[in-house]
Amino acid sequence: MSIVYPENNNKEAGNMAPRLRQDLISDPVHAARVARERLQQEGELPCGYLRDEIEASWRRSLDAGLTNSSQSQQLIDEVNDLKGFRQQHELLIHAAMPEIEQLAHQFGDQGLIMLANADARILALEGSDDIITPSRQLALRQGVSWSETHRGTNAIGTAVIERRPILINEEEHFLDTVSHFSCTSSPLIDASGQLIGVLDLTRIGRNSQPQDTLGVVQLAARSIEGRLFAGQYQNQIVLAFHTRQQYLRSAWQGLVALDEEGRLLAINEQGCQLLGRSREQIVNRTLDELVGEKIGVLLNTCMRQRIASLQTRAGELFCELLQFPKRLTGLAPNLKPGTAPAADRQPRPLECFAAGEPRLQRSMTMAVKALDQDIPVLLSGETGSGKEVAAQALHRTSARAGEPFVAVNCAAIPEGLIESELFGYREGAFTGSRKGGMVGRFQQANGGTLFLDEIGDMPLSLQARLLRVLQERKVAPLGGAEEVVLDIALIGATHRNLKQMVAEGSFREDLYYRLNGVCVRLPALRERSDFKGLCERLLSQLGRSEVGIEPQLLQQLSEYHWPGNVRQLEMVLKVALAFMEPEETRLSEDHLSDEFLDELVHAPAPCGTLQETQEALIRQALEQQQGNVTAAATELGISRATLYRRMKSLGLA
């Protein structure tokens, strides 16, 4: 590429900038390299070589006293009390972990997924150990600041300043030491409009599909914001809305929290954009003032029809009731006390979850009966196989459907925080505790269902206390002497072999039998026979039931090995829907990211016949259970007699 260098006088440089930008726009990384060379040679940053936001960031980096050659180790600013730092941001970490895990599964072998706070200080990171270990030399670790002041232009620090999604490719970074990375960040904004953090995907080498990556990170950031919004206003009415009905229940929906008088307490960023007003113009006004509809009328419409349509000055809005506190039942005359609103009820939730899989349907039906008799249920299955979705379906079908459903991911909570998270604490129980203390997850679930996900990852030291709580059905918060009586249904879940962990001494045997009342094995996606129906249900849950999948693509997807199971399939569909044009009604290869499409096309062909697959599964189960046929049958989700018959037909008897 031929580079034209502007002269050093500002007037001529300003005149040359547009032509230079046109010459270099096709390769901004090369342009950044030239800008770096000129800065080092002349001591002054030339105009017109960098994208506007990158040039502004480079100038801020220079103002902070940095040079391109500043060494990473000399710029480290990190917290002394890492445990206390994480405790301060525990709600953000917990809300972000599901998306971080999903991105790590999708991109973790190529880079790092990081979560930072509003000061650009890293809270959490996931990815391949092959990448994390050498990255520590560059201070890519928890507690380290990646603000522009300390690290120059970088996606995390620059997103904090710009407050918008940003991609920084290789040499667009200010420091030479990090110029081999490509980073994509999206800010996280809370219900009051405050910046609370940044989600980042950092990869080695140039990002050749910047828009795809930016879309995926933005999608994950919006999901985290929605989860935080719901958690912050869990005792208020929460409505979702959008100008297009198909975008309800998506990461792009508007969210509002209202009190019983219909006054808006909070609104998310998407909501402000959809209404075309600032947060200051919306918050503290009544629903009637904003959209001309009284709260009671709107709630009743949502409960009868699920989705209500409103005509406003901003155009037509489609609304759906997401949350309706039990204490406000009197607001909706048509809603009987003690029943859940329509938005919280799914027709035949077990059938929706297990349709097309008779064995799974039978197991789930048995599990509901067990829950209603206060018998705990244990869900086993690979990561991403839908354990939390199954738990929610069980709860909504049980006698406790109108009561709280509280989920805890035991693997996502730092070991030092699990006890306070589960059992709560009184004010002053430990250094850094919140004013007023915190109600634990057990008490939050009182009267309803507690879902302990990845129970196999709970530290052995805490298993004894959990066992005592389950036996006595009482819990005492940390720092408090009084015990609270519990009335909860319990669902546990794990991707591990708990029986093997018991044998190895890493999981308590008495706790295992306390949790394992009825065991339900969730099949991996590659084992399911209802792939087409599952895709249709997922599209419906994503608010796009009218969308179909091209037959050729559906065939390719059904033959893919899906290492991330249903969770991976859901993310693939989410991304594909985000790339559809409004007039399109079918998903095709054009809507898949290049990275996943390459993996799909080059995926190994399915090997073996159905009989060979069945034989392999049976052999695997028998090996895991040391030849115990009864235990193997339980693992496979079939009766012992059925397993004996299949073993005989396969010559395994």
JSON list of C-alpha atoms in Angstrom, two decimals, residues 61 66 71-73 75-77 138-140 144-154 174-175 177-178:
[
{"chain": "A", "resi": 61, "resn": "SER", "atom": "CA", "xyz": [-2.46, 7.93, 26.59]},
{"chain": "A", "resi": 66, "resn": "LEU", "atom": "CA", "xyz": [2.88, 6.88, 28.45]},
{"chain": "A", "resi": 71, "resn": "GLN", "atom": "CA", "xyz": [6.79, -1.79, 29.72]},
{"chain": "A", "resi": 72, "resn": "SER", "atom": "CA", "xyz": [3.72, -3.61, 31.07]},
{"chain": "A", "resi": 73, "resn": "GLN", "atom": "CA", "xyz": [5.37, -4.67, 34.31]},
{"chain": "A", "resi": 75, "resn": "LEU", "atom": "CA", "xyz": [2.52, 0.03, 34.77]},
{"chain": "A", "resi": 76, "resn": "ILE", "atom": "CA", "xyz": [0.81, -2.49, 37.04]},
{"chain": "A", "resi": 77, "resn": "ASP", "atom": "CA", "xyz": [-1.72, -1.10, 39.50]},
{"chain": "A", "resi": 138, "resn": "LEU", "atom": "CA", "xyz": [1.15, -8.71, 30.73]},
{"chain": "A", "resi": 139, "resn": "ALA", "atom": "CA", "xyz": [-0.90, -8.26, 33.92]},
{"chain": "A", "resi": 140, "resn": "LEU", "atom": "CA", "xyz": [-4.01, -9.93, 32.51]},
{"chain": "A", "resi": 144, "resn": "VAL", "atom": "CA", "xyz": [-5.18, -5.31, 37.85]},
{"chain": "A", "resi": 145, "resn": "SER", "atom": "CA", "xyz": [-6.25, -1.98, 36.36]},
{"chain": "A", "resi": 146, "resn": "TRP", "atom": "CA", "xyz": [-6.56, -1.73, 32.58]},
{"chain": "A", "resi": 147, "resn": "SER", "atom": "CA", "xyz": [-7.55, 1.93, 32.55]},
{"chain": "A", "resi": 148, "resn": "GLU", "atom": "CA", "xyz": [-6.09, 4.09, 29.80]},
{"chain": "A", "resi": 149, "resn": "THR", "atom": "CA", "xyz": [-4.02, 5.89, 32.45]},
{"chain": "A", "resi": 150, "resn": "HIS", "atom": "CA", "xyz": [-2.20, 2.66, 33.31]},
{"chain": "A", "resi": 151, "resn": "ARG", "atom": "CA", "xyz": [-2.37, 0.64, 30.08]},
{"chain": "A", "resi": 152, "resn": "GLY", "atom": "CA", "xyz": [-2.92, 3.14, 27.28]},
{"chain": "A", "resi": 153, "resn": "THR", "atom": "CA", "xyz": [-5.45, 2.47, 24.54]},
{"chain": "A", "resi": 154, "resn": "ASN", "atom": "CA", "xyz": [-7.11, -0.92, 25.13]},
{"chain": "A", "resi": 174, "resn": "PHE", "atom": "CA", "xyz": [-1.11, 2.07, 22.31]},
{"chain": "A", "resi": 175, "resn": "LEU", "atom": "CA", "xyz": [1.46, -0.16, 24.04]},
{"chain": "A", "resi": 177, "resn": "THR", "atom": "CA", "xyz": [3.63, -5.08, 24.41]},
{"chain": "A", "resi": 178, "resn": "VAL", "atom": "CA", "xyz": [-0.08, -5.76, 23.75]}
]
